[in-house]
XYZ file of C-alpha atoms in Angstrom:
718
model
C -113.986 127.557 235.756
C -116.646 130.442 234.794
C -117.283 132.888 237.091
C -120.678 131.017 237.926
C -118.734 128.115 239.453
C -116.321 130.157 241.129
C -119.177 132.132 242.709
C -120.518 128.705 243.958
C -117.187 127.567 245.343
C -117.268 130.932 247.635
C -120.991 130.325 249.013
C -120.997 126.829 249.567
C -117.227 127.156 251.831
C -118.765 130.602 253.609
C -116.004 132.621 252.350
C -117.537 136.075 251.928
C -114.692 138.638 251.108
C -113.427 136.473 248.323
C -116.974 136.537 247.244
C -117.839 140.234 246.583
C -114.212 140.462 245.554
C -114.851 137.983 242.731
C -118.351 140.301 242.644
C -117.478 143.441 242.287
C -115.043 142.280 239.517
C -118.280 140.138 237.539
C -119.801 143.608 237.851
C -117.070 145.198 235.609
C -118.046 142.743 232.504
C -118.803 144.489 228.939
C -121.150 140.846 228.547
C -123.793 139.282 230.764
C -125.717 136.713 230.078
C -128.899 136.592 231.235
C -129.365 133.082 232.361
C -125.857 133.188 234.214
C -126.658 136.420 236.286
C -130.321 134.372 237.117
C -128.119 131.348 238.168
C -125.733 133.310 240.877
C -128.680 135.378 242.196
C -130.675 132.324 243.132
C -128.440 130.244 244.622
C -127.290 133.699 246.502
C -130.752 133.923 247.385
C -130.683 130.600 249.308
C -127.301 130.672 250.765
C -126.284 132.479 253.812
C -124.781 134.910 252.092
C -128.152 136.479 251.672
C -128.445 138.767 253.666
C -125.158 140.521 253.554
C -125.867 140.680 249.493
C -129.096 142.441 250.269
C -126.993 145.745 251.362
C -125.314 145.565 247.722
C -128.203 144.282 246.111
C -127.995 147.412 243.390
C -125.108 146.718 241.928
C -126.775 144.126 240.131
C -129.106 147.202 238.408
C -125.661 148.293 236.219
C -125.838 144.962 234.372
C -129.750 144.342 234.806
C -129.929 147.559 232.443
C -127.671 145.762 229.588
C -129.770 143.019 229.391
C -132.135 142.677 226.080
C -136.209 142.913 227.481
C -137.675 139.780 228.201
C -138.278 137.378 230.160
C -134.929 136.957 231.374
C -134.349 140.223 232.072
C -137.954 140.720 234.429
C -136.649 137.331 236.387
C -133.303 139.493 237.257
C -135.054 142.406 238.414
C -137.374 140.442 240.370
C -134.855 138.354 242.425
C -132.716 142.015 242.763
C -135.985 142.470 244.760
C -136.546 139.621 246.586
C -132.309 140.132 247.603
C -132.309 143.968 248.786
C -132.664 145.089 252.320
C -132.295 148.717 251.415
C -134.679 149.897 250.270
C -133.226 152.798 248.116
C -135.220 155.004 245.852
C -133.401 154.095 243.144
C -134.441 150.782 243.425
C -138.247 151.572 244.268
C -138.638 153.946 241.433
C -137.037 151.025 239.312
C -140.065 148.632 240.289
C -142.965 151.214 240.460
C -141.738 151.475 236.695
C -141.633 147.729 236.205
C -145.151 147.155 237.700
C -146.652 150.454 235.528
C -145.525 148.480 232.662
C -146.706 145.616 233.107
C -149.697 145.581 234.957
C -150.865 149.681 235.181
C -154.798 149.007 233.624
C -155.140 145.512 235.487
C -157.830 145.407 238.385
C -157.211 145.881 241.868
C -153.537 147.742 240.592
C -153.637 149.908 243.406
C -154.409 147.549 246.066
C -151.856 145.311 244.886
C -149.344 147.989 245.407
C -150.490 148.861 248.560
C -150.391 144.906 249.644
C -146.470 144.528 248.397
C -144.980 148.098 249.828
C -144.883 149.542 246.689
C -147.903 152.202 247.401
C -145.417 154.662 249.934
C -142.122 152.973 249.164
C -140.834 152.295 252.835
C -140.702 148.322 252.900
C -141.089 147.231 249.491
C -138.644 143.777 249.721
C -140.547 141.229 247.865
C -142.560 143.466 246.039
C -141.719 142.367 242.312
C -142.432 138.520 242.549
C -145.991 138.956 245.096
C -147.054 141.598 242.547
C -146.876 139.368 239.906
C -148.015 135.883 242.215
C -151.463 138.521 243.183
C -151.907 139.654 239.001
C -152.099 135.508 238.897
C -154.655 135.531 241.539
C -157.686 135.249 240.318
C -160.624 133.153 239.294
C -159.703 130.213 237.062
C -155.901 130.523 237.158
C -153.527 127.654 239.309
C -151.450 127.595 241.638
C -148.914 125.014 243.503
C -148.922 124.700 247.441
C -145.520 123.660 248.256
C -146.980 122.020 251.532
C -148.551 118.640 250.157
C -151.633 120.262 249.467
C -151.197 120.006 245.707
C -152.814 122.010 242.767
C -155.408 124.292 243.108
C -158.071 126.341 241.207
C -158.321 129.530 242.520
C -162.261 130.678 243.121
C -162.294 134.114 244.560
C -160.515 137.010 245.568
C -161.151 139.698 247.799
C -157.927 142.512 248.026
C -160.539 143.911 250.922
C -160.011 141.245 252.858
C -156.382 140.399 251.624
C -157.379 136.374 250.964
C -158.547 134.320 248.226
C -160.530 131.272 248.017
C -158.577 128.212 246.290
C -160.009 124.395 246.061
C -157.043 121.943 246.237
C -156.499 118.483 244.995
C -155.337 117.127 247.871
C -157.836 118.904 250.269
C -161.743 117.813 250.842
C -162.958 121.468 250.717
C -161.746 125.062 249.025
C -159.994 126.817 251.671
C -159.309 130.376 252.360
C -155.804 131.452 252.451
C -154.317 134.872 253.367
C -152.251 136.504 250.791
C -149.412 136.211 253.217
C -149.703 132.391 253.698
C -150.007 132.405 249.899
C -146.681 134.438 249.503
C -145.202 131.970 251.207
C -146.728 128.335 250.593
C -148.231 129.261 247.053
C -146.139 128.628 243.450
C -147.917 130.469 240.249
C -148.907 127.662 237.685
C -149.782 129.036 234.038
C -153.089 127.616 232.663
C -150.626 125.646 229.989
C -148.791 124.344 233.131
C -148.524 120.122 232.707
C -150.009 120.325 236.535
C -152.876 122.867 235.195
C -154.599 120.934 232.621
C -154.111 117.889 234.770
C -156.330 119.502 237.378
C -158.029 122.276 235.636
C -159.475 119.571 232.848
C -159.488 115.809 233.848
C -161.471 115.079 230.215
C -160.071 116.628 227.826
C -156.059 115.972 229.180
C -157.294 112.558 228.482
C -158.366 112.780 225.287
C -155.302 115.253 224.719
C -152.899 112.496 225.866
C -154.542 109.802 223.594
C -153.921 111.962 220.225
C -150.809 113.786 221.159
C -148.781 111.547 223.632
C -145.332 112.543 222.753
C -146.974 116.603 223.138
C -148.039 115.534 226.780
C -144.690 113.989 227.976
C -142.697 116.724 226.820
C -145.208 118.960 228.817
C -144.445 116.757 231.984
C -140.689 116.714 231.960
C -140.328 120.701 230.934
C -143.074 121.492 233.642
C -141.610 118.972 236.414
C -138.413 117.973 235.145
C -136.049 114.263 234.616
C -138.629 111.420 235.256
C -138.365 107.745 235.216
C -140.638 105.361 233.487
C -141.807 104.618 236.539
C -142.175 108.404 237.760
C -143.792 108.880 234.687
C -146.513 106.633 235.254
C -147.029 108.024 238.709
C -147.951 111.353 237.520
C -150.105 109.948 234.707
C -151.627 106.152 235.574
C -155.625 107.021 236.480
C -155.275 110.852 236.639
C -154.331 111.547 233.298
C -154.628 107.827 231.196
C -157.119 105.200 232.700
C -155.043 102.110 234.532
C -156.177 99.841 231.902
C -155.425 101.753 229.118
C -151.734 102.549 230.041
C -149.886 99.310 228.892
C -150.925 99.812 225.329
C -150.801 103.618 225.391
C -147.148 103.688 227.091
C -146.111 101.551 224.477
C -147.307 103.231 221.928
C -146.171 106.683 223.437
C -142.307 105.216 223.399
C -141.913 104.372 220.399
C -143.366 107.699 219.485
C -140.467 108.930 222.219
C -137.831 107.873 220.842
C -138.607 109.386 217.393
C -138.608 113.241 219.350
C -135.495 115.913 218.902
C -136.665 117.007 222.827
C -136.873 114.221 224.825
C -133.638 112.379 225.389
C -134.598 108.823 225.807
C -132.509 107.124 228.907
C -130.401 104.018 228.265
C -131.333 102.250 231.280
C -135.112 102.265 232.635
C -133.790 103.426 235.972
C -132.167 106.516 234.570
C -134.446 109.457 233.376
C -136.371 110.682 230.444
C -134.996 114.447 229.520
C -136.275 117.222 227.796
C -134.078 120.064 226.290
C -135.482 123.117 224.949
C -133.385 123.484 221.455
C -134.293 120.497 220.518
C -131.851 119.614 217.767
C -132.176 116.938 214.633
C -131.863 113.277 216.550
C -128.683 112.776 213.880
C -126.853 115.694 215.521
C -128.226 114.109 219.068
C -126.606 110.701 218.278
C -123.542 112.348 216.676
C -123.273 114.199 220.284
C -123.730 110.627 222.071
C -120.856 109.403 220.096
C -118.614 111.802 220.835
C -119.187 111.226 224.540
C -118.252 106.807 224.009
C -114.732 105.663 223.814
C -115.241 102.306 222.906
C -115.881 101.169 219.389
C -118.385 98.255 220.662
C -120.456 101.266 221.883
C -120.514 103.111 219.334
C -121.738 100.329 216.543
C -124.699 99.294 219.702
C -125.321 103.380 219.226
C -125.429 103.469 215.834
C -127.451 100.393 215.335
C -130.272 101.108 217.985
C -130.509 104.092 216.067
C -131.169 102.409 212.574
C -133.339 99.986 214.622
C -135.781 102.889 216.740
C -136.011 105.333 213.916
C -136.243 103.580 210.622
C -138.147 107.138 208.929
C -134.847 108.609 209.113
C -132.356 107.253 206.603
C -135.385 107.972 204.054
C -133.189 111.090 203.876
C -130.406 110.155 202.245
C -127.852 112.890 204.048
C -128.820 110.407 207.353
C -127.824 107.950 205.845
C -124.730 109.444 204.721
C -123.573 110.384 208.010
C -124.481 107.065 209.517
C -122.472 105.316 206.498
C -120.260 107.649 207.334
C -119.522 107.066 210.774
C -118.924 103.785 211.032
C -116.518 103.874 208.356
C -114.438 106.486 210.085
C -114.890 104.464 212.907
C -110.895 102.327 213.867
C -111.350 99.063 214.661
C -108.151 97.999 214.125
C -108.190 94.621 213.241
C -111.029 93.646 215.414
C -112.919 90.804 213.388
C -116.020 90.945 215.274
C -116.743 94.747 214.971
C -115.485 94.379 211.437
C -118.401 92.235 210.783
C -120.825 93.798 212.733
C -120.246 97.274 211.152
C -120.231 95.511 208.034
C -123.864 94.324 208.315
C -124.782 97.608 209.574
C -123.469 99.051 206.301
C -125.009 95.692 203.842
C -128.324 95.387 205.123
C -129.574 98.365 207.416
C -127.765 100.744 205.466
C -128.183 99.926 201.380
C -123.609 99.148 200.759
C -122.471 97.643 198.803
C -121.217 93.369 199.535
C -118.151 93.396 201.776
C -115.437 90.810 201.924
C -116.510 89.944 204.957
C -119.700 88.937 204.270
C -118.098 86.900 201.341
C -119.280 83.493 201.130
C -115.661 83.088 199.900
C -114.536 84.153 203.562
C -116.845 82.337 205.604
C -116.138 78.993 204.086
C -112.994 79.332 205.061
C -113.598 80.263 208.595
C -113.220 76.981 210.930
C -115.663 75.872 213.820
C -114.326 77.654 216.614
C -113.532 80.926 214.532
C -117.003 81.302 213.922
C -118.054 79.667 217.291
C -116.438 82.916 219.252
C -116.941 85.390 215.937
C -120.912 84.479 217.455
C -119.791 85.282 221.338
C -117.867 88.151 220.242
C -121.081 90.228 218.158
C -122.385 91.800 220.985
C -125.511 93.111 219.262
C -127.975 89.596 218.845
C -130.282 91.157 215.397
C -126.389 91.316 213.997
C -125.425 88.089 216.016
C -128.632 86.685 214.240
C -127.950 87.756 210.800
C -124.264 86.344 210.533
C -125.331 82.681 211.899
C -127.917 82.834 208.807
C -124.374 83.792 206.628
C -122.609 80.967 208.198
C -126.031 78.750 207.305
C -125.915 79.578 203.915
C -121.897 79.885 203.123
C -120.551 77.452 205.431
C -120.459 73.555 205.004
C -119.492 73.568 209.403
C -123.020 75.535 209.749
C -124.892 72.221 211.085
C -122.099 71.886 214.139
C -122.112 75.199 214.901
C -125.709 75.677 215.452
C -125.684 72.454 217.097
C -123.342 74.241 219.725
C -125.278 77.084 219.785
C -128.216 75.570 220.095
C -126.804 73.431 224.257
C -124.257 76.653 225.207
C -125.784 80.364 223.784
C -127.003 81.938 227.330
C -129.570 83.625 224.727
C -132.918 82.099 224.305
C -133.043 84.381 221.528
C -130.160 82.495 218.944
C -131.411 79.504 220.865
C -134.524 79.315 219.196
C -133.577 80.287 215.946
C -130.481 77.436 216.195
C -133.274 75.201 217.248
C -136.178 76.164 214.347
C -132.932 76.391 211.300
C -132.491 73.005 212.521
C -135.365 71.515 213.129
C -136.853 72.445 210.105
C -133.873 71.066 207.950
C -134.945 67.546 207.653
C -131.226 66.284 206.973
C -130.526 67.627 211.089
C -133.965 67.160 212.699
C -133.140 63.129 213.602
C -129.455 64.571 215.061
C -131.708 67.145 217.093
C -134.304 64.398 218.249
C -131.452 62.108 219.127
C -129.203 65.382 221.099
C -132.631 65.813 222.785
C -132.910 62.809 224.109
C -130.020 62.659 225.978
C -131.403 65.101 228.236
C -133.507 62.830 229.976
C -130.702 60.712 230.611
C -128.251 63.826 231.993
C -130.032 66.877 232.409
C -127.422 68.524 233.472
C -124.700 68.364 230.937
C -126.404 71.928 229.708
C -128.861 73.029 231.962
C -129.920 76.323 230.556
C -130.970 73.933 226.980
C -132.561 71.125 229.247
C -134.870 73.914 230.922
C -136.055 75.824 228.182
C -136.148 72.954 226.304
C -138.497 70.671 228.611
C -140.349 74.558 229.425
C -141.519 74.201 225.422
C -141.981 70.622 224.939
C -144.123 70.960 227.792
C -146.763 72.553 225.886
C -146.542 70.577 223.207
C -144.285 73.769 220.881
C -141.524 71.517 220.484
C -141.994 70.703 217.188
C -139.829 67.052 217.425
C -141.749 64.993 219.509
C -145.517 63.946 219.224
C -147.558 65.282 221.602
C -149.569 61.216 222.007
C -146.092 59.996 222.831
C -146.733 59.677 226.966
C -143.114 57.907 227.057
C -141.543 60.575 226.259
C -143.630 62.653 228.264
C -142.934 61.274 231.490
C -138.919 60.237 231.055
C -138.739 64.391 230.222
C -140.453 64.716 233.927
C -138.825 62.401 235.749
C -135.836 64.121 234.330
C -137.086 67.589 235.469
C -137.417 65.977 239.122
C -133.944 65.003 238.732
C -132.653 67.951 237.626
C -134.533 70.488 240.389
C -132.755 68.210 242.981
C -129.943 68.588 242.191
C -129.636 72.174 240.873
C -131.208 73.467 244.398
C -127.839 74.098 245.762
C -125.734 74.930 242.605
C -125.420 78.202 240.587
C -128.163 76.602 238.360
C -131.128 77.337 241.418
C -132.838 79.971 239.417
C -133.837 77.253 236.273
C -134.759 74.614 239.299
C -137.435 77.660 240.096
C -138.515 78.088 236.749
C -139.282 74.542 236.391
C -140.766 74.314 239.312
C -143.354 77.712 238.869
C -143.703 76.154 235.054
C -145.041 72.766 236.439
C -146.962 74.256 239.697
C -148.437 76.809 237.511
C -152.480 76.552 236.470
C -153.264 74.435 239.235
C -150.271 71.606 238.215
C -151.750 71.625 234.859
C -148.962 70.251 232.807
C -148.152 67.982 235.733
C -151.521 66.866 235.596
C -151.172 66.156 231.467
C -148.075 64.169 231.755
C -149.363 61.855 234.640
C -152.495 61.176 232.796
C -153.474 57.411 232.684
C -149.116 56.012 234.211
C -148.913 53.378 235.924
C -148.550 52.898 239.095
C -145.049 51.936 239.336
C -144.276 55.889 237.945
C -146.016 57.425 239.647
C -144.446 55.786 243.109
C -141.882 56.733 241.281
C -142.232 60.288 241.223
C -143.618 61.182 244.195
C -140.462 59.607 245.328
C -138.500 62.362 243.414
C -140.669 65.122 244.316
C -140.395 65.154 248.025
C -136.339 65.369 247.007
C -137.051 68.769 245.135
C -136.366 71.099 247.896
C -138.337 73.803 245.520
C -141.702 71.932 246.319
C -143.689 72.878 250.228
C -145.396 70.545 251.838
C -148.280 71.955 250.267
C -147.294 70.887 247.114
C -146.676 67.419 247.878
C -149.589 66.853 248.953
C -150.894 68.133 245.944
C -148.523 65.687 244.160
C -150.293 62.921 246.274
C -153.371 64.160 245.417
C -153.585 64.182 241.707
C -151.577 60.878 241.562
C -154.513 59.106 243.169
C -157.111 60.077 241.421
C -154.762 58.141 238.757
C -154.485 55.171 240.342
C -156.611 54.910 243.425
C -154.456 52.026 244.646
C -151.590 54.669 245.854
C -153.811 55.393 248.857
C -154.348 51.941 250.044
C -150.289 51.108 249.578
C -149.631 53.819 252.185
C -146.947 55.939 249.925
C -144.277 57.117 251.284
C -145.038 60.864 250.215
C -148.414 60.405 252.445
C -147.976 58.383 255.427
C -146.052 60.871 257.565
C -148.678 64.002 256.569
C -149.855 65.855 259.482
C -152.526 67.804 258.073
C -153.831 71.241 259.635
C -155.154 74.709 258.655
C -153.251 77.467 258.747
C -154.294 78.768 262.486
C -153.918 75.406 263.657
C -149.902 74.942 262.807
C -149.702 78.986 264.439
C -151.979 77.712 267.897
C -149.461 74.778 267.695
C -146.175 76.160 267.366
C -147.344 79.519 270.506
C -148.139 75.840 272.693
C -144.624 74.211 271.438
C -143.048 77.864 272.754
C -144.623 78.331 275.563
C -143.510 74.937 276.652
C -140.006 74.781 276.055
C -139.433 78.419 277.359
C -142.068 78.817 279.689
C -143.316 76.031 281.490
C -139.422 73.663 281.184
C -137.334 76.845 282.319
C -140.786 76.634 285.610
C -139.920 73.213 286.050
C -136.374 73.352 286.492
C -136.856 76.044 288.965
C -138.871 73.745 290.935
C -137.007 71.066 291.006
C -134.067 73.129 292.185
C -135.928 74.176 294.967
C -137.167 70.814 295.927
C -133.766 70.126 295.813
C -132.847 72.331 298.396
C -135.493 70.499 300.586
C -132.797 67.881 301.184
C -133.433 63.928 301.285
C -133.676 63.102 297.950
C -135.262 59.602 298.602
C -138.418 60.757 300.928
C -138.833 64.269 298.691
C -142.009 63.918 297.529
C -142.106 67.331 296.062
C -138.862 67.093 294.151
C -139.885 63.582 292.339
C -143.312 65.449 291.135
C -140.944 67.921 289.580
C -138.987 65.129 287.919
C -142.128 63.545 286.676
C -143.602 66.718 285.232
C -140.189 66.999 283.602
C -140.470 63.688 281.927
C -144.268 64.564 280.507
C -142.991 67.990 279.523
C -139.873 66.654 278.043
C -142.404 63.424 276.289
C -144.598 66.438 275.364
C -142.241 68.782 273.523
C -140.210 65.997 271.663
C -143.733 64.768 270.266
C -145.119 67.961 269.256
C -141.733 69.387 267.724
C -142.145 65.395 265.753
C -145.880 66.551 265.275
C -144.779 69.535 263.705
C -141.902 68.999 261.655
C -144.637 66.416 260.086
C -147.105 68.626 259.159
C -148.613 70.607 256.010
C -150.682 73.489 255.781
C -153.724 72.778 253.945
C -155.040 75.376 251.356
C -157.605 75.961 249.438
C -156.314 75.366 246.573
C -154.759 72.007 247.202
C -158.485 70.347 247.507
C -159.755 68.447 245.259
C -163.719 67.986 245.192
C -163.874 64.774 242.563
C -163.328 62.380 245.509
C -163.379 62.977 249.194
C -160.019 63.854 250.803
C -158.557 65.792 253.320
C -160.259 69.483 253.419
C -163.296 68.075 251.633
C -167.062 68.954 253.631
C -168.995 65.892 252.957
C -172.873 65.214 252.325
C -174.012 61.869 253.504
C -177.555 60.568 253.269
C -178.323 57.511 255.499
C -180.946 54.846 254.829
C -183.659 56.365 256.264
C -183.153 60.137 253.802
C -181.374 62.401 256.240
C -179.008 64.190 255.319
C -175.723 64.827 257.770
C -172.389 67.033 256.313
C -168.849 65.869 257.906
C -165.499 68.162 256.966
C -162.648 66.335 257.277
C -159.066 67.708 258.338
C -156.180 67.073 260.477
C -156.218 65.727 264.023
C -155.112 69.175 265.218
C -159.012 70.150 263.945
C -160.655 67.879 264.510
C -163.909 69.300 266.409
C -167.061 66.281 266.476
C -169.280 69.237 268.063
C -168.990 70.962 264.796
C -168.614 67.549 262.719
C -165.288 68.376 261.862
C -163.656 64.695 261.975
C -160.461 63.301 261.487
C -158.653 62.322 258.346
C -157.147 59.402 261.061
C -160.680 58.243 262.053
C -162.457 55.262 261.428
C -165.282 57.308 259.870
C -163.256 59.258 258.050
C -161.179 56.582 256.339
C -164.160 54.991 255.596
C -165.456 58.183 253.383
C -161.912 58.396 251.694
C -161.814 58.372 248.253
C -165.113 58.056 247.305
C -166.993 59.820 244.820
C -170.201 61.099 244.488
C -173.270 58.741 244.379
C -170.881 55.901 245.984
C -172.045 53.626 248.723
C -170.123 53.160 252.680
C -170.711 51.590 255.607
C -169.987 52.257 258.947
C -171.177 50.981 262.024
C -173.758 49.180 260.711
C -175.263 51.933 259.146
C -175.409 52.110 255.132
C -174.293 55.908 253.933
C -174.298 57.378 250.168
C -172.718 60.184 248.995
C -174.751 63.063 248.275
C -172.362 66.182 247.941
C -168.277 66.795 247.982
C -167.569 70.332 248.631
C -164.167 72.059 249.629
C -164.197 72.811 253.397
C -163.806 76.022 252.665
C -166.600 76.416 250.194
C -169.305 78.547 252.406
């Protein structure tokens, strides 16, 4: 444990005597590192021992004198003056000498001496850091407000009034800040600081960022510290890069950042990007990362990522030689899958000679089980693909292996590869087709493979079945609904949700395409199956019913199961009726129970009219609760996207023209929303039933009057 760590322990534990004993020992060091001394003083400044240390702060001067001239030496002296509480002559002389050497010819020099206490030397704690700050306070320079106002630009300074006029990014108007307040709440920012450039010249900084993305991210990380990808976006989007350009800019920047020797990229999205001042070569960074890894699989993955992301580094023969050496020195201890990964990297990526592990003789000698185990144990997908293509080239068992990988792998990349290879090989295509057809009979046999294929098949991207084969399409839709029902309560429920989103996306486009021209019996079966799928909401089921009715209008007359008990309602009426039920159960029924007890206490129940009235009221309330509960269970909330205006249906606003040319408009909603005064009819009303299913220009008759449908709109259309 070094001095910094030991002193930090004593500071944390408040052991003042141990701290000062160790500090005294530290002061006798022959060699002093400026970085370490600064770290010690900063930690003391933020500790409870700062007042005590202030009495002996001048002991730092002997160490300070040994430091070379530069920023570190200046920073040490600033911290000494911040900590000191004695205001002795030695410290005063050193402080005055510092400001004379650095700022003698600057404007307002004497006024600044007076403000910080260096003119008379009576009280000059914090004098150097404050003097530096006052010299920074000039028009056009930037500061940062630690209280939440953000970055500010100095608009003017008055040493006579001891105040500065500053325009902040988080405040509407410029603010007059006194020097005393500024010392406590403002931090000087150099003009080249990320925040200064972002606030002071946003247009110029945007142009610079688009041309030099890596430099901007380096600047951000150097000035603001480590940041995750999300935090980087928060600092840049709209403030530097417009949101519409962000994704394209960030993708390009991220690829370039990987090649920067001064930015350490994270392994996961939750880890931050880091800036390192020294940089170093990318290969030296790789060696450093490898030195911290013990698992050989992780080392191979690290080398693969380097080769994949930094192909330009391989142009240097020395770098390529180093990578080859790193791979060859790995002690793989007969781990065949690791050996194959290493050999693929050496042969295919680093230009090495062919390996016996990748030869025809070796691969053709492997059994199907051996090859499947190797594919499973290879952790890098790109190397899995390479190995599988070698298997296709050399193994007589490749077709069966590819089929098993296609059916059982959890990697969509490998499934895509094996599927394309099998589909493009004429001798395998028919076998592939027959295997896929078995999905229709039992989709749960290979849940992931079924889901993957159905999503591809639904958009005619499979290349196996003809897009004109409607029977196959309908068979797969039926299987998909069966699958959704079966997986709803299993570990595969996410696959069911994926199919649900696929079927309902783009206003049920896939579902509409598949059921187009379907016979009545098929649609009845599909609608019945859909009611068993918990993924579909009541609103979804209503849409499916409407879509099926468009294909087969007879479904309406046949009173299909999915519609027979539906009570359509708007969200507002649904909430109103739920509140009514809640009131009946939690308020009126309880009050009625109290009424019954009060009436019972009057005695002689046979002639007690209050008691009989209370019982009748209870019966009426219970019946009302029962009916309302049943209606709420049948209710489906009608939304704008569920209304189709090709024919008259629930949610439609229908304009009718009578025989005399008069135009009248009715809206058709559920019984809870019906309001004849506003021309809103219940779906169950006879007039609505006469209109249901009619197209524009179709005629209807009601109560001896003839009408023609003039226009059909959605209830939500204005």
